[in-house]
mmCIF file with all atom_site columns, C-alpha atoms in Angstrom:
data_model
loop_
_atom_site.group_PDB
_atom_site.id
_atom_site.type_symbol
_atom_site.label_atom_id
_atom_site.label_alt_id
_atom_site.label_comp_id
_atom_site.label_asym_id
_atom_site.label_entity_id
_atom_site.label_seq_id
_atom_site.pdbx_PDB_ins_code
_atom_site.Cartn_x
_atom_site.Cartn_y
_atom_site.Cartn_z
_atom_site.occupancy
_atom_site.B_iso_or_equiv
_atom_site.pdbx_formal_charge
_atom_site.auth_seq_id
_atom_site.auth_comp_id
_atom_site.auth_asym_id
_atom_site.auth_atom_id
_atom_site.pdbx_PDB_model_num
ATOM 1   C CA . SER A 1 1   ? -3.392 -20.863 20.247 1.00 80.00 ? 1   SER A CA 1
ATOM 2   C CA . ALA A 1 2   ? -2.831 -20.390 16.530 1.00 88.00 ? 2   ALA A CA 1
ATOM 3   C CA . VAL A 1 3   ? -1.766 -23.307 14.359 1.00 92.00 ? 3   VAL A CA 1
ATOM 4   C CA . ILE A 1 4   ? 0.650  -22.343 11.619 1.00 96.00 ? 4   ILE A CA 1
ATOM 5   C CA . SER A 1 5   ? 1.824  -24.377 8.646  1.00 96.00 ? 5   SER A CA 1
ATOM 6   C CA . GLN A 1 6   ? 4.643  -23.605 6.237  1.00 97.00 ? 6   GLN A CA 1
ATOM 7   C CA . LYS A 1 7   ? 5.507  -24.925 2.801  1.00 97.00 ? 7   LYS A CA 1
ATOM 8   C CA . PRO A 1 8   ? 7.977  -26.215 1.823  1.00 97.00 ? 8   PRO A CA 1
ATOM 9   C CA . SER A 1 9   ? 9.475  -27.699 4.966  1.00 96.00 ? 9   SER A CA 1
ATOM 10  C CA . ARG A 1 10  ? 12.863 -27.778 3.299  1.00 96.00 ? 10  ARG A CA 1
ATOM 11  C CA . ASP A 1 11  ? 14.434 -27.149 -0.063 1.00 97.00 ? 11  ASP A CA 1
ATOM 12  C CA . ILE A 1 12  ? 17.795 -27.190 -1.783 1.00 98.00 ? 12  ILE A CA 1
ATOM 13  C CA . CYS A 1 13  ? 18.183 -24.424 -4.356 1.00 97.00 ? 13  CYS A CA 1
ATOM 14  C CA . GLN A 1 14  ? 20.887 -23.321 -6.744 1.00 97.00 ? 14  GLN A CA 1
ATOM 15  C CA . ARG A 1 15  ? 22.463 -19.925 -6.391 1.00 97.00 ? 15  ARG A CA 1
ATOM 16  C CA . GLY A 1 16  ? 20.808 -17.216 -8.444 1.00 97.00 ? 16  GLY A CA 1
ATOM 17  C CA . THR A 1 17  ? 17.349 -18.754 -8.210 1.00 98.00 ? 17  THR A CA 1
ATOM 18  C CA . SER A 1 18  ? 14.488 -17.795 -5.871 1.00 98.00 ? 18  SER A CA 1
ATOM 19  C CA . LEU A 1 19  ? 12.379 -19.648 -3.324 1.00 98.00 ? 19  LEU A CA 1
ATOM 20  C CA . THR A 1 20  ? 8.886  -18.701 -2.223 1.00 98.00 ? 20  THR A CA 1
ATOM 21  C CA . ILE A 1 21  ? 7.772  -19.844 1.216  1.00 98.00 ? 21  ILE A CA 1
ATOM 22  C CA . GLN A 1 22  ? 4.117  -20.044 2.150  1.00 98.00 ? 22  GLN A CA 1
ATOM 23  C CA . CYS A 1 23  ? 2.677  -19.506 5.603  1.00 97.00 ? 23  CYS A CA 1
ATOM 24  C CA . GLN A 1 24  ? -0.901 -20.449 6.479  1.00 97.00 ? 24  GLN A CA 1
ATOM 25  C CA . VAL A 1 25  ? -2.634 -19.717 9.801  1.00 96.00 ? 25  VAL A CA 1
ATOM 26  C CA . ASP A 1 26  ? -5.794 -21.398 11.045 1.00 95.00 ? 26  ASP A CA 1
ATOM 27  C CA . SER A 1 27  ? -7.328 -18.121 12.241 1.00 93.00 ? 27  SER A CA 1
ATOM 28  C CA . GLN A 1 28  ? -7.430 -14.513 11.108 1.00 92.00 ? 28  GLN A CA 1
ATOM 29  C CA . VAL A 1 29  ? -4.550 -12.430 12.390 1.00 91.00 ? 29  VAL A CA 1
ATOM 30  C CA . THR A 1 30  ? -3.612 -8.822  11.874 1.00 88.00 ? 30  THR A CA 1
ATOM 31  C CA . MET A 1 31  ? 0.156  -9.114  11.887 1.00 89.00 ? 31  MET A CA 1
ATOM 32  C CA . MET A 1 32  ? 2.395  -11.840 10.566 1.00 94.00 ? 32  MET A CA 1
ATOM 33  C CA . PHE A 1 33  ? 6.152  -11.873 11.007 1.00 95.00 ? 33  PHE A CA 1
ATOM 34  C CA . TRP A 1 34  ? 8.972  -13.434 9.032  1.00 97.00 ? 34  TRP A CA 1
ATOM 35  C CA . TYR A 1 35  ? 12.219 -14.445 10.756 1.00 96.00 ? 35  TYR A CA 1
ATOM 36  C CA . ARG A 1 36  ? 15.527 -15.855 9.630  1.00 96.00 ? 36  ARG A CA 1
ATOM 37  C CA . GLN A 1 37  ? 17.678 -18.165 11.722 1.00 93.00 ? 37  GLN A CA 1
ATOM 38  C CA . GLN A 1 38  ? 21.156 -18.642 10.344 1.00 93.00 ? 38  GLN A CA 1
ATOM 39  C CA . PRO A 1 39  ? 23.111 -21.744 11.373 1.00 89.00 ? 39  PRO A CA 1
ATOM 40  C CA . GLY A 1 40  ? 24.006 -21.648 15.046 1.00 85.00 ? 40  GLY A CA 1
ATOM 41  C CA . GLN A 1 41  ? 22.345 -18.267 15.552 1.00 88.00 ? 41  GLN A CA 1
ATOM 42  C CA . SER A 1 42  ? 19.195 -16.973 17.135 1.00 88.00 ? 42  SER A CA 1
ATOM 43  C CA . LEU A 1 43  ? 16.242 -15.512 15.282 1.00 92.00 ? 43  LEU A CA 1
ATOM 44  C CA . THR A 1 44  ? 16.386 -12.245 13.370 1.00 93.00 ? 44  THR A CA 1
ATOM 45  C CA . LEU A 1 45  ? 13.227 -10.452 12.304 1.00 94.00 ? 45  LEU A CA 1
ATOM 46  C CA . ILE A 1 46  ? 13.086 -9.824  8.558  1.00 96.00 ? 46  ILE A CA 1
ATOM 47  C CA . ALA A 1 47  ? 9.785  -7.998  8.238  1.00 95.00 ? 47  ALA A CA 1
ATOM 48  C CA . THR A 1 48  ? 6.274  -7.519  9.531  1.00 94.00 ? 48  THR A CA 1
ATOM 49  C CA . ALA A 1 49  ? 3.412  -8.187  7.113  1.00 93.00 ? 49  ALA A CA 1
ATOM 50  C CA . ASN A 1 50  ? 0.051  -6.506  7.580  1.00 87.00 ? 50  ASN A CA 1
ATOM 51  C CA . GLN A 1 51  ? -2.871 -7.338  5.351  1.00 83.00 ? 51  GLN A CA 1
ATOM 52  C CA . GLY A 1 52  ? -3.638 -4.590  2.880  1.00 80.00 ? 52  GLY A CA 1
ATOM 53  C CA . SER A 1 53  ? -0.396 -2.705  3.244  1.00 82.00 ? 53  SER A CA 1
ATOM 54  C CA . GLU A 1 54  ? 3.232  -3.077  2.328  1.00 87.00 ? 54  GLU A CA 1
ATOM 55  C CA . ALA A 1 55  ? 5.463  -5.044  4.625  1.00 92.00 ? 55  ALA A CA 1
ATOM 56  C CA . THR A 1 56  ? 7.710  -3.219  7.066  1.00 93.00 ? 56  THR A CA 1
ATOM 57  C CA . TYR A 1 57  ? 11.324 -4.344  6.789  1.00 95.00 ? 57  TYR A CA 1
ATOM 58  C CA . GLU A 1 58  ? 13.945 -4.359  9.521  1.00 94.00 ? 58  GLU A CA 1
ATOM 59  C CA . SER A 1 59  ? 17.310 -2.760  9.112  1.00 93.00 ? 59  SER A CA 1
ATOM 60  C CA . GLY A 1 60  ? 19.466 -4.806  6.766  1.00 94.00 ? 60  GLY A CA 1
ATOM 61  C CA . PHE A 1 61  ? 16.584 -6.386  4.870  1.00 96.00 ? 61  PHE A CA 1
ATOM 62  C CA . VAL A 1 62  ? 15.173 -4.965  1.631  1.00 96.00 ? 62  VAL A CA 1
ATOM 63  C CA . ILE A 1 63  ? 12.081 -5.623  -0.416 1.00 96.00 ? 63  ILE A CA 1
ATOM 64  C CA . ASP A 1 64  ? 13.993 -6.500  -3.581 1.00 97.00 ? 64  ASP A CA 1
ATOM 65  C CA . LYS A 1 65  ? 15.701 -9.387  -1.819 1.00 98.00 ? 65  LYS A CA 1
ATOM 66  C CA . PHE A 1 66  ? 12.779 -10.478 0.399  1.00 98.00 ? 66  PHE A CA 1
ATOM 67  C CA . PRO A 1 67  ? 9.469  -9.574  -1.277 1.00 97.00 ? 67  PRO A CA 1
ATOM 68  C CA . ILE A 1 68  ? 6.460  -10.401 0.871  1.00 96.00 ? 68  ILE A CA 1
ATOM 69  C CA . SER A 1 69  ? 2.809  -10.797 0.013  1.00 94.00 ? 69  SER A CA 1
ATOM 70  C CA . ARG A 1 70  ? -0.125 -10.707 2.425  1.00 94.00 ? 70  ARG A CA 1
ATOM 71  C CA . PRO A 1 71  ? -3.280 -11.218 0.367  1.00 92.00 ? 71  PRO A CA 1
ATOM 72  C CA . ASN A 1 72  ? -5.592 -11.991 3.295  1.00 92.00 ? 72  ASN A CA 1
ATOM 73  C CA . LEU A 1 73  ? -5.718 -12.382 7.072  1.00 93.00 ? 73  LEU A CA 1
ATOM 74  C CA . THR A 1 74  ? -4.637 -16.042 7.117  1.00 95.00 ? 74  THR A CA 1
ATOM 75  C CA . PHE A 1 75  ? -1.888 -16.267 4.514  1.00 95.00 ? 75  PHE A CA 1
ATOM 76  C CA . SER A 1 76  ? 1.468  -14.768 3.614  1.00 96.00 ? 76  SER A CA 1
ATOM 77  C CA . THR A 1 77  ? 4.421  -15.576 1.377  1.00 97.00 ? 77  THR A CA 1
ATOM 78  C CA . LEU A 1 78  ? 8.084  -14.698 1.651  1.00 98.00 ? 78  LEU A CA 1
ATOM 79  C CA . THR A 1 79  ? 10.303 -14.912 -1.405 1.00 98.00 ? 79  THR A CA 1
ATOM 80  C CA . VAL A 1 80  ? 14.067 -15.084 -1.033 1.00 98.00 ? 80  VAL A CA 1
ATOM 81  C CA . SER A 1 81  ? 15.479 -13.818 -4.325 1.00 98.00 ? 81  SER A CA 1
ATOM 82  C CA . ASN A 1 82  ? 18.783 -14.186 -6.123 1.00 98.00 ? 82  ASN A CA 1
ATOM 83  C CA . LEU A 1 83  ? 19.910 -16.863 -3.718 1.00 98.00 ? 83  LEU A CA 1
ATOM 84  C CA . SER A 1 84  ? 23.466 -17.160 -2.474 1.00 97.00 ? 84  SER A CA 1
ATOM 85  C CA . PRO A 1 85  ? 24.964 -19.659 -0.017 1.00 96.00 ? 85  PRO A CA 1
ATOM 86  C CA . GLU A 1 86  ? 24.699 -16.985 2.696  1.00 96.00 ? 86  GLU A CA 1
ATOM 87  C CA . ASP A 1 87  ? 20.918 -17.295 2.455  1.00 97.00 ? 87  ASP A CA 1
ATOM 88  C CA . SER A 1 88  ? 21.077 -20.869 3.763  1.00 97.00 ? 88  SER A CA 1
ATOM 89  C CA . SER A 1 89  ? 18.962 -20.606 6.905  1.00 96.00 ? 89  SER A CA 1
ATOM 90  C CA . ILE A 1 90  ? 15.742 -21.627 8.539  1.00 95.00 ? 90  ILE A CA 1
ATOM 91  C CA . TYR A 1 91  ? 12.932 -19.205 7.694  1.00 97.00 ? 91  TYR A CA 1
ATOM 92  C CA . LEU A 1 92  ? 10.034 -18.984 10.124 1.00 96.00 ? 92  LEU A CA 1
ATOM 93  C CA . CYS A 1 93  ? 6.736  -17.192 10.107 1.00 97.00 ? 93  CYS A CA 1
ATOM 94  C CA . SER A 1 94  ? 4.953  -16.221 13.279 1.00 96.00 ? 94  SER A CA 1
ATOM 95  C CA . VAL A 1 95  ? 1.814  -14.523 14.522 1.00 94.00 ? 95  VAL A CA 1
ATOM 96  C CA . GLU A 1 96  ? 0.981  -12.839 17.780 1.00 89.00 ? 96  GLU A CA 1
ATOM 97  C CA . GLU A 1 97  ? -2.114 -13.052 19.900 1.00 86.00 ? 97  GLU A CA 1
ATOM 98  C CA . ALA A 1 98  ? -3.749 -9.641  19.993 1.00 81.00 ? 98  ALA A CA 1
ATOM 99  C CA . GLU A 1 99  ? -4.394 -9.378  23.749 1.00 83.00 ? 99  GLU A CA 1
ATOM 100 C CA . THR A 1 100 ? -1.354 -11.036 25.312 1.00 84.00 ? 100 THR A CA 1
ATOM 101 C CA . TYR A 1 101 ? 1.210  -10.580 22.494 1.00 86.00 ? 101 TYR A CA 1
ATOM 102 C CA . GLU A 1 102 ? 2.060  -14.254 22.853 1.00 89.00 ? 102 GLU A CA 1
ATOM 103 C CA . GLN A 1 103 ? 3.930  -15.368 19.744 1.00 92.00 ? 103 GLN A CA 1
ATOM 104 C CA . TYR A 1 104 ? 3.324  -18.583 17.819 1.00 94.00 ? 104 TYR A CA 1
ATOM 105 C CA . PHE A 1 105 ? 5.680  -19.945 15.222 1.00 95.00 ? 105 PHE A CA 1
ATOM 106 C CA . GLY A 1 106 ? 5.391  -22.153 12.206 1.00 95.00 ? 106 GLY A CA 1
ATOM 107 C CA . PRO A 1 107 ? 7.541  -25.282 11.782 1.00 95.00 ? 107 PRO A CA 1
ATOM 108 C CA . GLY A 1 108 ? 10.075 -23.441 9.647  1.00 95.00 ? 108 GLY A CA 1
ATOM 109 C CA . THR A 1 109 ? 11.482 -23.853 6.151  1.00 97.00 ? 109 THR A CA 1
ATOM 110 C CA . ARG A 1 110 ? 15.047 -25.095 5.944  1.00 96.00 ? 110 ARG A CA 1
ATOM 111 C CA . LEU A 1 111 ? 16.749 -23.619 2.897  1.00 97.00 ? 111 LEU A CA 1
ATOM 112 C CA . THR A 1 112 ? 20.096 -24.808 1.610  1.00 97.00 ? 112 THR A CA 1
ATOM 113 C CA . VAL A 1 113 ? 21.694 -22.923 -1.281 1.00 97.00 ? 113 VAL A CA 1
ATOM 114 C CA . THR A 1 114 ? 24.336 -24.722 -3.311 1.00 96.00 ? 114 THR A CA 1
ATOM 115 C CA . LYS B 2 1   ? 19.105 -1.621  22.423 1.00 81.00 ? 1   LYS B CA 1
ATOM 116 C CA . GLN B 2 2   ? 17.736 -4.631  24.299 1.00 83.00 ? 2   GLN B CA 1
ATOM 117 C CA . GLU B 2 3   ? 20.285 -7.407  24.807 1.00 89.00 ? 3   GLU B CA 1
ATOM 118 C CA . VAL B 2 4   ? 19.102 -10.870 25.854 1.00 94.00 ? 4   VAL B CA 1
ATOM 119 C CA . THR B 2 5   ? 21.683 -13.293 27.226 1.00 95.00 ? 5   THR B CA 1
ATOM 120 C CA . GLN B 2 6   ? 21.221 -16.948 28.043 1.00 95.00 ? 6   GLN B CA 1
ATOM 121 C CA . ILE B 2 7   ? 23.579 -18.864 30.281 1.00 90.00 ? 7   ILE B CA 1
ATOM 122 C CA . PRO B 2 8   ? 24.831 -21.521 29.970 1.00 90.00 ? 8   PRO B CA 1
ATOM 123 C CA . ALA B 2 9   ? 24.973 -21.782 26.187 1.00 92.00 ? 9   ALA B CA 1
ATOM 124 C CA . ALA B 2 10  ? 25.061 -25.562 26.417 1.00 94.00 ? 10  ALA B CA 1
ATOM 125 C CA . LEU B 2 11  ? 24.712 -28.149 29.151 1.00 94.00 ? 11  LEU B CA 1
ATOM 126 C CA . SER B 2 12  ? 24.398 -31.900 29.588 1.00 95.00 ? 12  SER B CA 1
ATOM 127 C CA . VAL B 2 13  ? 22.672 -33.492 32.556 1.00 94.00 ? 13  VAL B CA 1
ATOM 128 C CA . PRO B 2 14  ? 21.852 -37.067 33.523 1.00 96.00 ? 14  PRO B CA 1
ATOM 129 C CA . GLU B 2 15  ? 18.244 -38.104 33.301 1.00 97.00 ? 15  GLU B CA 1
ATOM 130 C CA . GLY B 2 16  ? 16.265 -37.251 36.429 1.00 97.00 ? 16  GLY B CA 1
ATOM 131 C CA . GLU B 2 17  ? 18.202 -34.144 37.367 1.00 97.00 ? 17  GLU B CA 1
ATOM 132 C CA . ASN B 2 18  ? 16.502 -30.778 37.509 1.00 96.00 ? 18  ASN B CA 1
ATOM 133 C CA . LEU B 2 19  ? 17.419 -28.261 34.809 1.00 95.00 ? 19  LEU B CA 1
ATOM 134 C CA . VAL B 2 20  ? 17.972 -24.579 35.533 1.00 95.00 ? 20  VAL B CA 1
ATOM 135 C CA . LEU B 2 21  ? 18.241 -22.250 32.537 1.00 96.00 ? 21  LEU B CA 1
ATOM 136 C CA . ASN B 2 22  ? 18.956 -18.558 32.932 1.00 95.00 ? 22  ASN B CA 1
ATOM 137 C CA . CYS B 2 23  ? 17.964 -15.570 30.823 1.00 97.00 ? 23  CYS B CA 1
ATOM 138 C CA . SER B 2 24  ? 18.924 -11.945 31.428 1.00 97.00 ? 24  SER B CA 1
ATOM 139 C CA . PHE B 2 25  ? 17.873 -8.785  29.612 1.00 96.00 ? 25  PHE B CA 1
ATOM 140 C CA . THR B 2 26  ? 19.205 -5.257  29.765 1.00 94.00 ? 26  THR B CA 1
ATOM 141 C CA . ASP B 2 27  ? 16.034 -3.142  29.456 1.00 89.00 ? 27  ASP B CA 1
ATOM 142 C CA . SER B 2 28  ? 13.307 -3.806  32.024 1.00 87.00 ? 28  SER B CA 1
ATOM 143 C CA . ALA B 2 29  ? 10.630 -2.038  29.926 1.00 87.00 ? 29  ALA B CA 1
ATOM 144 C CA . ILE B 2 30  ? 9.204  -5.289  28.658 1.00 91.00 ? 30  ILE B CA 1
ATOM 145 C CA . TYR B 2 31  ? 5.605  -6.276  28.062 1.00 91.00 ? 31  TYR B CA 1
ATOM 146 C CA . ASN B 2 32  ? 6.186  -9.993  28.549 1.00 94.00 ? 32  ASN B CA 1
ATOM 147 C CA . LEU B 2 33  ? 8.790  -12.754 28.408 1.00 96.00 ? 33  LEU B CA 1
ATOM 148 C CA . GLN B 2 34  ? 8.338  -16.008 26.577 1.00 97.00 ? 34  GLN B CA 1
ATOM 149 C CA . TRP B 2 35  ? 10.243 -19.303 26.720 1.00 97.00 ? 35  TRP B CA 1
ATOM 150 C CA . PHE B 2 36  ? 10.357 -21.470 23.602 1.00 97.00 ? 36  PHE B CA 1
ATOM 151 C CA . ARG B 2 37  ? 11.658 -24.904 22.779 1.00 97.00 ? 37  ARG B CA 1
ATOM 152 C CA . GLN B 2 38  ? 13.337 -25.630 19.444 1.00 95.00 ? 38  GLN B CA 1
ATOM 153 C CA . ASP B 2 39  ? 14.284 -29.070 18.193 1.00 93.00 ? 39  ASP B CA 1
ATOM 154 C CA . PRO B 2 40  ? 17.119 -29.275 15.637 1.00 88.00 ? 40  PRO B CA 1
ATOM 155 C CA . GLY B 2 41  ? 16.107 -27.820 12.272 1.00 85.00 ? 41  GLY B CA 1
ATOM 156 C CA . LYS B 2 42  ? 12.565 -27.172 13.448 1.00 87.00 ? 42  LYS B CA 1
ATOM 157 C CA . GLY B 2 43  ? 10.328 -24.281 14.422 1.00 90.00 ? 43  GLY B CA 1
ATOM 158 C CA . LEU B 2 44  ? 9.671  -22.881 17.879 1.00 93.00 ? 44  LEU B CA 1
ATOM 159 C CA . THR B 2 45  ? 7.169  -24.248 20.366 1.00 94.00 ? 45  THR B CA 1
ATOM 160 C CA . SER B 2 46  ? 5.885  -21.827 22.982 1.00 94.00 ? 46  SER B CA 1
ATOM 161 C CA . LEU B 2 47  ? 6.390  -23.213 26.491 1.00 96.00 ? 47  LEU B CA 1
ATOM 162 C CA . LEU B 2 48  ? 5.496  -20.423 28.886 1.00 97.00 ? 48  LEU B CA 1
ATOM 163 C CA . LEU B 2 49  ? 4.499  -16.780 28.671 1.00 96.00 ? 49  LEU B CA 1
ATOM 164 C CA . ILE B 2 50  ? 5.016  -14.488 31.660 1.00 96.00 ? 50  ILE B CA 1
ATOM 165 C CA . GLN B 2 51  ? 3.410  -11.060 31.592 1.00 94.00 ? 51  GLN B CA 1
ATOM 166 C CA . SER B 2 52  ? 5.465  -8.222  33.089 1.00 92.00 ? 52  SER B CA 1
ATOM 167 C CA . SER B 2 53  ? 3.096  -8.019  36.080 1.00 93.00 ? 53  SER B CA 1
ATOM 168 C CA . GLN B 2 54  ? 3.578  -11.702 36.916 1.00 95.00 ? 54  GLN B CA 1
ATOM 169 C CA . ARG B 2 55  ? 6.346  -13.367 38.919 1.00 95.00 ? 55  ARG B CA 1
ATOM 170 C CA . GLU B 2 56  ? 6.078  -16.912 37.599 1.00 96.00 ? 56  GLU B CA 1
ATOM 171 C CA . GLN B 2 57  ? 4.199  -19.361 35.420 1.00 96.00 ? 57  GLN B CA 1
ATOM 172 C CA . THR B 2 58  ? 3.959  -23.122 35.667 1.00 97.00 ? 58  THR B CA 1
ATOM 173 C CA . SER B 2 59  ? 3.065  -25.842 33.204 1.00 95.00 ? 59  SER B CA 1
ATOM 174 C CA . GLY B 2 60  ? 3.570  -29.445 34.241 1.00 96.00 ? 60  GLY B CA 1
ATOM 175 C CA . ARG B 2 61  ? 7.259  -30.000 34.991 1.00 97.00 ? 61  ARG B CA 1
ATOM 176 C CA . LEU B 2 62  ? 8.136  -26.495 33.783 1.00 97.00 ? 62  LEU B CA 1
ATOM 177 C CA . ASN B 2 63  ? 8.282  -23.403 35.944 1.00 97.00 ? 63  ASN B CA 1
ATOM 178 C CA . ALA B 2 64  ? 9.471  -19.993 34.805 1.00 97.00 ? 64  ALA B CA 1
ATOM 179 C CA . SER B 2 65  ? 10.138 -17.038 37.067 1.00 97.00 ? 65  SER B CA 1
ATOM 180 C CA . LEU B 2 66  ? 10.517 -13.375 36.174 1.00 97.00 ? 66  LEU B CA 1
ATOM 181 C CA . ASP B 2 67  ? 12.289 -10.632 38.094 1.00 96.00 ? 67  ASP B CA 1
ATOM 182 C CA . LYS B 2 68  ? 11.730 -7.640  35.857 1.00 92.00 ? 68  LYS B CA 1
ATOM 183 C CA . SER B 2 69  ? 13.566 -5.144  38.031 1.00 91.00 ? 69  SER B CA 1
ATOM 184 C CA . SER B 2 70  ? 16.790 -7.129  37.877 1.00 94.00 ? 70  SER B CA 1
ATOM 185 C CA . GLY B 2 71  ? 16.252 -8.208  34.282 1.00 95.00 ? 71  GLY B CA 1
ATOM 186 C CA . ARG B 2 72  ? 16.234 -11.954 34.903 1.00 96.00 ? 72  ARG B CA 1
ATOM 187 C CA . SER B 2 73  ? 14.163 -15.012 34.174 1.00 97.00 ? 73  SER B CA 1
ATOM 188 C CA . THR B 2 74  ? 14.810 -18.631 35.070 1.00 97.00 ? 74  THR B CA 1
ATOM 189 C CA . LEU B 2 75  ? 13.290 -21.723 33.511 1.00 97.00 ? 75  LEU B CA 1
ATOM 190 C CA . TYR B 2 76  ? 13.199 -24.794 35.743 1.00 97.00 ? 76  TYR B CA 1
ATOM 191 C CA . ILE B 2 77  ? 12.546 -28.227 34.289 1.00 97.00 ? 77  ILE B CA 1
ATOM 192 C CA . ALA B 2 78  ? 11.964 -30.819 36.976 1.00 97.00 ? 78  ALA B CA 1
ATOM 193 C CA . ALA B 2 79  ? 13.070 -34.439 36.690 1.00 97.00 ? 79  ALA B CA 1
ATOM 194 C CA . SER B 2 80  ? 14.573 -34.084 33.221 1.00 97.00 ? 80  SER B CA 1
ATOM 195 C CA . GLN B 2 81  ? 13.947 -36.727 30.555 1.00 97.00 ? 81  GLN B CA 1
ATOM 196 C CA . PRO B 2 82  ? 15.814 -37.523 27.327 1.00 96.00 ? 82  PRO B CA 1
ATOM 197 C CA . GLY B 2 83  ? 12.860 -36.027 25.447 1.00 96.00 ? 83  GLY B CA 1
ATOM 198 C CA . ASP B 2 84  ? 13.699 -32.660 27.008 1.00 97.00 ? 84  ASP B CA 1
ATOM 199 C CA . SER B 2 85  ? 16.852 -32.508 24.877 1.00 97.00 ? 85  SER B CA 1
ATOM 200 C CA . ALA B 2 86  ? 16.458 -29.389 22.736 1.00 97.00 ? 86  ALA B CA 1
ATOM 201 C CA . THR B 2 87  ? 17.429 -25.743 22.554 1.00 96.00 ? 87  THR B CA 1
ATOM 202 C CA . TYR B 2 88  ? 15.484 -23.423 24.835 1.00 97.00 ? 88  TYR B CA 1
ATOM 203 C CA . LEU B 2 89  ? 15.075 -19.812 23.722 1.00 97.00 ? 89  LEU B CA 1
ATOM 204 C CA . CYS B 2 90  ? 14.108 -16.852 25.836 1.00 97.00 ? 90  CYS B CA 1
ATOM 205 C CA . ALA B 2 91  ? 12.491 -13.798 24.204 1.00 96.00 ? 91  ALA B CA 1
ATOM 206 C CA . VAL B 2 92  ? 11.245 -10.487 25.558 1.00 95.00 ? 92  VAL B CA 1
ATOM 207 C CA . PHE B 2 93  ? 8.498  -8.410  23.968 1.00 92.00 ? 93  PHE B CA 1
ATOM 208 C CA . LEU B 2 94  ? 9.411  -4.760  24.046 1.00 85.00 ? 94  LEU B CA 1
ATOM 209 C CA . TYR B 2 95  ? 7.199  -1.793  24.698 1.00 77.00 ? 95  TYR B CA 1
ATOM 210 C CA . GLY B 2 96  ? 7.309  0.838   22.004 1.00 73.00 ? 96  GLY B CA 1
ATOM 211 C CA . ASN B 2 97  ? 8.649  -1.006  18.997 1.00 71.00 ? 97  ASN B CA 1
ATOM 212 C CA . ASN B 2 98  ? 6.506  -4.118  19.561 1.00 73.00 ? 98  ASN B CA 1
ATOM 213 C CA . ARG B 2 99  ? 9.323  -6.478  18.737 1.00 82.00 ? 99  ARG B CA 1
ATOM 214 C CA . LEU B 2 100 ? 10.602 -9.725  20.177 1.00 90.00 ? 100 LEU B CA 1
ATOM 215 C CA . ALA B 2 101 ? 14.248 -9.773  21.202 1.00 91.00 ? 101 ALA B CA 1
ATOM 216 C CA . PHE B 2 102 ? 15.691 -13.283 21.401 1.00 94.00 ? 102 PHE B CA 1
ATOM 217 C CA . GLY B 2 103 ? 18.567 -14.794 23.295 1.00 94.00 ? 103 GLY B CA 1
ATOM 218 C CA . LYS B 2 104 ? 20.855 -17.278 21.570 1.00 93.00 ? 104 LYS B CA 1
ATOM 219 C CA . GLY B 2 105 ? 19.456 -20.207 23.486 1.00 94.00 ? 105 GLY B CA 1
ATOM 220 C CA . ASN B 2 106 ? 20.434 -22.882 25.985 1.00 94.00 ? 106 ASN B CA 1
ATOM 221 C CA . GLN B 2 107 ? 21.270 -26.153 24.215 1.00 95.00 ? 107 GLN B CA 1
ATOM 222 C CA . VAL B 2 108 ? 20.307 -28.992 26.529 1.00 97.00 ? 108 VAL B CA 1
ATOM 223 C CA . VAL B 2 109 ? 21.206 -32.679 26.309 1.00 97.00 ? 109 VAL B CA 1
ATOM 224 C CA . VAL B 2 110 ? 19.657 -35.070 28.823 1.00 97.00 ? 110 VAL B CA 1
ATOM 225 C CA . ILE B 2 111 ? 21.695 -38.267 29.047 1.00 96.00 ? 111 ILE B CA 1
ATOM 226 C CA . PRO B 2 112 ? 19.716 -41.485 29.611 1.00 95.00 ? 112 PRO B CA 1
#
């Protein structure tokens, strides 16, 4: 199974600023996923990041607000821009195993916007 | 659109009792179903993965069943312990759009 780390684990940011979250995997993976979990809610997929191509965003999420980088097969970043209190959530990255489609998640980044 | 429902939303049980958590989904065209555990403010830990061709999977005190035709899965946790207190999430992987659809979770408290 893949081991995933995220940085930072938590942060408190002021509105109008941006936060970049890093996701590192211990093995090469084709697809990486970014999710948001708002307080008391389940997970919502933000985008899928493939190495060498632009990320694919889900309905309701746009690149200007959530720019994503995927420079290689083990690393990705998600930036949450122009922060507002509504962005206060846990952000999680995940990868899937190619043969079984089993999903593995990072420990999450807890963002609070004041 | 695939809807995943988990019942009950929250439950408390005394230590030692068996836990039964239910998950239902509306579209049976799934590739697999996965159960996760989430501790407060943390990420997800994969507990069990059931492929669509399988009926159940077991790991230690955990057993998950899948009835794809009726759109149901059940997670059994035997002899619950306080350390089992967490939220348990069910997710189905969908054919076609290759996406995970999550339920809202079963929040479990095991009382010592």
